[in-house]
mmCIF file of C-alpha atoms in Angstrom:
data_model
loop_
_atom_site.group_PDB
_atom_site.id
_atom_site.type_symbol
_atom_site.label_atom_id
_atom_site.label_comp_id
_atom_site.label_asym_id
_atom_site.label_seq_id
_atom_site.Cartn_x
_atom_site.Cartn_y
_atom_site.Cartn_z
ATOM 1 C CA MET Q 1 2.995 -0.970 23.171
ATOM 2 C CA GLU Q 2 2.143 -4.066 21.471
ATOM 3 C CA ILE Q 3 0.004 -3.591 18.353
ATOM 4 C CA GLN Q 4 -3.183 -5.472 18.255
ATOM 5 C CA PRO Q 5 -4.992 -6.246 15.106
ATOM 6 C CA HIS Q 6 -8.650 -5.811 14.895
ATOM 7 C CA HIS Q 7 -10.844 -8.260 16.882
ATOM 8 C CA ASP Q 8 -12.237 -9.740 13.806
ATOM 9 C CA MET Q 9 -9.881 -12.139 12.826
ATOM 10 C CA THR Q 10 -12.046 -14.067 10.080
ATOM 11 C CA ALA Q 11 -9.757 -15.769 7.805
ATOM 12 C CA ILE Q 12 -9.908 -14.006 4.538
ATOM 13 C CA THR Q 13 -7.351 -14.403 1.693
ATOM 14 C CA ALA Q 14 -6.802 -10.934 -0.161
ATOM 15 C CA ASN Q 15 -6.160 -10.894 -3.855
ATOM 16 C CA CYS Q 16 -3.341 -8.072 -4.027
ATOM 17 C CA ALA Q 17 -1.666 -6.239 -6.627
ATOM 18 C CA VAL Q 18 1.759 -4.799 -5.668
ATOM 19 C CA ILE Q 19 2.849 -1.994 -7.674
ATOM 20 C CA THR Q 20 6.297 -0.311 -7.318
ATOM 21 C CA VAL Q 21 6.687 3.288 -8.676
ATOM 22 C CA SER Q 22 10.141 4.061 -9.611
ATOM 23 C CA ASP Q 23 12.156 5.488 -12.545
ATOM 24 C CA THR Q 24 15.295 3.287 -11.587
ATOM 25 C CA ARG Q 25 14.263 -0.042 -10.194
ATOM 26 C CA ASN Q 26 13.737 -3.343 -11.985
ATOM 27 C CA ILE Q 27 12.724 -6.708 -11.007
ATOM 28 C CA GLN Q 28 16.030 -7.572 -9.812
ATOM 29 C CA THR Q 29 16.455 -4.343 -7.675
ATOM 30 C CA ASP Q 30 12.986 -3.981 -6.329
ATOM 31 C CA ARG Q 31 13.682 -5.007 -2.887
ATOM 32 C CA SER Q 32 10.603 -3.302 -1.372
ATOM 33 C CA GLY Q 33 8.010 -4.790 -4.008
ATOM 34 C CA GLN Q 34 9.556 -8.160 -3.363
ATOM 35 C CA LEU Q 35 9.335 -7.604 0.551
ATOM 36 C CA ILE Q 36 5.534 -6.589 0.139
ATOM 37 C CA GLN Q 37 4.871 -9.799 -1.864
ATOM 38 C CA GLN Q 38 6.798 -12.054 0.609
ATOM 39 C CA LEU Q 39 4.893 -10.592 3.520
ATOM 40 C CA LEU Q 40 1.628 -11.048 1.890
ATOM 41 C CA LEU Q 41 2.373 -14.575 0.802
ATOM 42 C CA THR Q 42 3.731 -15.514 4.351
ATOM 43 C CA ALA Q 43 0.075 -14.224 5.706
ATOM 44 C CA ASN Q 44 -1.619 -16.458 3.050
ATOM 45 C CA HIS Q 45 -2.689 -13.724 0.638
ATOM 46 C CA ILE Q 46 -2.421 -14.012 -3.142
ATOM 47 C CA ILE Q 47 -0.373 -11.853 -5.450
ATOM 48 C CA ALA Q 48 -2.688 -11.280 -8.406
ATOM 49 C CA ASP Q 49 -0.622 -8.542 -10.120
ATOM 50 C CA TYR Q 50 3.011 -7.093 -9.814
ATOM 51 C CA LEU Q 51 4.362 -4.297 -11.788
ATOM 52 C CA ILE Q 52 7.037 -1.603 -11.776
ATOM 53 C CA ILE Q 53 6.063 1.617 -13.438
ATOM 54 C CA PRO Q 54 7.803 5.046 -13.759
ATOM 55 C CA ASP Q 55 6.808 7.719 -11.492
ATOM 56 C CA ASP Q 56 4.425 9.316 -13.753
ATOM 57 C CA PRO Q 57 0.954 10.621 -12.565
ATOM 58 C CA ALA Q 58 -0.903 9.699 -15.663
ATOM 59 C CA LEU Q 59 0.579 6.166 -15.816
ATOM 60 C CA ILE Q 60 -0.144 5.624 -12.068
ATOM 61 C CA GLN Q 61 -3.692 6.704 -12.351
ATOM 62 C CA SER Q 62 -4.203 4.696 -15.722
ATOM 63 C CA HIS Q 63 -2.924 1.554 -14.272
ATOM 64 C CA LEU Q 64 -5.046 1.989 -11.133
ATOM 65 C CA ASN Q 65 -8.154 2.435 -13.476
ATOM 66 C CA TYR Q 66 -7.039 -0.847 -15.056
ATOM 67 C CA LEU Q 67 -6.702 -2.747 -11.990
ATOM 68 C CA SER Q 68 -10.146 -1.353 -10.711
ATOM 69 C CA ASN Q 69 -11.837 -3.345 -13.416
ATOM 70 C CA LYS Q 70 -10.233 -6.554 -12.197
ATOM 71 C CA THR Q 71 -12.928 -8.237 -9.978
ATOM 72 C CA GLU Q 72 -10.439 -10.701 -8.499
ATOM 73 C CA ILE Q 73 -8.346 -7.931 -6.915
ATOM 74 C CA ASN Q 74 -9.208 -6.700 -3.312
ATOM 75 C CA VAL Q 75 -6.177 -4.620 -2.563
ATOM 76 C CA VAL Q 76 -3.663 -2.565 -4.353
ATOM 77 C CA ILE Q 77 -0.328 -1.723 -2.594
ATOM 78 C CA TYR Q 78 1.899 0.905 -4.068
ATOM 79 C CA ASN Q 79 5.436 1.639 -2.894
ATOM 80 C CA GLY Q 80 7.577 4.628 -3.945
ATOM 81 C CA GLY Q 81 7.108 8.091 -5.001
ATOM 82 C CA THR Q 82 5.528 9.437 -1.781
ATOM 83 C CA GLY Q 83 8.326 11.887 -0.842
ATOM 84 C CA VAL Q 84 8.628 15.632 -1.625
ATOM 85 C CA ALA Q 85 10.885 15.581 -4.602
ATOM 86 C CA PRO Q 86 9.758 16.795 -7.832
ATOM 87 C CA ARG Q 87 9.527 13.227 -9.477
ATOM 88 C CA ASP Q 88 7.475 11.773 -6.365
ATOM 89 C CA THR Q 89 4.033 12.092 -7.846
ATOM 90 C CA THR Q 90 2.368 8.580 -6.430
ATOM 91 C CA TYR Q 91 0.661 10.499 -3.437
ATOM 92 C CA ASP Q 92 -1.002 13.171 -5.711
ATOM 93 C CA ALA Q 93 -1.893 10.724 -8.415
ATOM 94 C CA ILE Q 94 -3.637 8.281 -6.024
ATOM 95 C CA ALA Q 95 -4.986 10.834 -3.310
ATOM 96 C CA SER Q 96 -6.920 12.517 -6.207
ATOM 97 C CA LEU Q 97 -8.675 9.310 -7.180
ATOM 98 C CA LEU Q 98 -9.575 7.985 -3.549
ATOM 99 C CA GLU Q 99 -13.398 8.022 -3.040
ATOM 100 C CA LYS Q 100 -12.830 7.362 0.781
ATOM 101 C CA THR Q 101 -9.633 8.038 2.400
ATOM 102 C CA LEU Q 102 -8.347 6.346 5.531
ATOM 103 C CA PRO Q 103 -6.671 9.228 7.253
ATOM 104 C CA GLY Q 104 -5.406 7.133 10.203
ATOM 105 C CA PHE Q 105 -3.232 5.163 7.994
ATOM 106 C CA GLY Q 106 -1.094 8.126 6.969
ATOM 107 C CA GLU Q 107 -1.094 9.450 10.549
ATOM 108 C CA LEU Q 108 -0.346 6.376 12.150
ATOM 109 C CA PHE Q 109 2.456 5.491 9.523
ATOM 110 C CA ARG Q 110 4.238 8.766 10.283
ATOM 111 C CA TRP Q 111 3.896 8.382 13.998
ATOM 112 C CA LEU Q 112 5.502 5.005 13.838
ATOM 113 C CA SER Q 113 8.138 6.243 11.494
ATOM 114 C CA TYR Q 114 8.806 9.071 13.791
ATOM 115 C CA GLN Q 115 9.526 6.607 16.516
ATOM 116 C CA GLU Q 116 12.203 4.973 14.169
ATOM 117 C CA ILE Q 117 13.580 7.825 11.956
ATOM 118 C CA GLY Q 118 12.682 11.099 13.907
ATOM 119 C CA SER Q 119 11.653 14.276 12.359
ATOM 120 C CA ARG Q 120 12.314 12.996 8.737
ATOM 121 C CA ALA Q 121 8.997 11.325 9.064
ATOM 122 C CA ILE Q 122 7.188 14.519 8.157
ATOM 123 C CA ALA Q 123 8.294 13.932 4.503
ATOM 124 C CA SER Q 124 6.260 10.727 4.151
ATOM 125 C CA ARG Q 125 3.066 11.127 2.148
ATOM 126 C CA ALA Q 126 1.791 7.587 2.899
ATOM 127 C CA VAL Q 127 -1.863 7.470 2.094
ATOM 128 C CA ALA Q 128 -4.712 4.993 1.816
ATOM 129 C CA GLY Q 129 -8.297 4.887 1.091
ATOM 130 C CA THR Q 130 -10.871 3.168 -1.446
ATOM 131 C CA TYR Q 131 -11.200 3.414 -5.120
ATOM 132 C CA LYS Q 132 -14.005 1.422 -7.085
ATOM 133 C CA ASN Q 133 -14.404 -0.939 -4.335
ATOM 134 C CA LYS Q 134 -10.644 -1.718 -3.768
ATOM 135 C CA LEU Q 135 -8.360 -0.939 -0.884
ATOM 136 C CA ILE Q 136 -5.605 1.260 -1.896
ATOM 137 C CA PHE Q 137 -2.434 1.590 0.114
ATOM 138 C CA SER Q 138 0.640 3.657 -0.780
ATOM 139 C CA LEU Q 139 3.800 3.313 1.013
ATOM 140 C CA PRO Q 140 7.286 5.127 0.671
ATOM 141 C CA GLY Q 141 9.812 3.052 -1.258
ATOM 142 C CA SER Q 142 12.281 2.241 1.506
ATOM 143 C CA SER Q 143 12.387 -1.378 2.560
ATOM 144 C CA ASN Q 144 12.229 -0.444 6.204
ATOM 145 C CA ALA Q 145 9.228 1.873 5.436
ATOM 146 C CA VAL Q 146 7.542 -1.049 3.576
ATOM 147 C CA ARG Q 147 8.280 -3.594 6.513
ATOM 148 C CA LEU Q 148 6.940 -1.093 9.088
ATOM 149 C CA GLY Q 149 3.730 -0.284 7.094
ATOM 150 C CA MET Q 150 3.079 -3.877 6.153
ATOM 151 C CA GLU Q 151 3.715 -5.447 9.626
ATOM 152 C CA ALA Q 152 2.133 -2.572 11.748
ATOM 153 C CA LEU Q 153 -0.638 -1.533 9.924
ATOM 154 C CA ILE Q 154 -1.646 -3.342 6.606
ATOM 155 C CA LEU Q 155 -1.254 -7.013 7.448
ATOM 156 C CA PRO Q 156 -2.959 -6.663 10.845
ATOM 157 C CA GLU Q 157 -6.017 -5.099 9.240
ATOM 158 C CA ILE Q 158 -6.322 -6.472 5.765
ATOM 159 C CA ALA Q 159 -8.760 -9.126 6.534
ATOM 160 C CA HIS Q 160 -11.133 -6.672 8.506
ATOM 161 C CA LEU Q 161 -10.819 -3.975 5.785
ATOM 162 C CA VAL Q 162 -11.600 -6.386 2.859
ATOM 163 C CA LYS Q 163 -14.539 -7.938 4.926
ATOM 164 C CA GLN Q 164 -15.860 -4.244 5.162
ATOM 165 C CA MET Q 165 -15.423 -3.489 1.638
ATOM 166 C CA GLU Q 166 -17.591 -6.638 0.820
ATOM 167 C CA GLN Q 167 -20.473 -5.674 2.769
#
């Protein structure tokens, strides 16, 4: 089945923040954060902020609050920290702040992941929603998961969702 983006294909450039949550990655080893940026730039979006932060719930929430005050940012895309290991706290930190959730994002991401990796997809806690008039997406940290989430879900819908947020 070919995935079709929303019929509203108004050209909108989103100003995006890309946040990698990891206790071990740095700018040179952050392939997933670099991939998100590359895919966004290829789709004519802007990288307004990029950061690698440790998997610490208070730090994740603090930085999201900081980004929410930057009026030029429309979208925040996290990667990493969405599994079930004790240090995987991104989901918990972000989900507790979301004002509106987009449950279909996580559901579709796991369904698409299942087609690629089988039942291991149940361990993914990908989530999306809104916080202080920003779109928030949180993907697993693997490059394959990032590519899947960006190409199949985020990039096809980002313009429509940003437009919806501006109404």
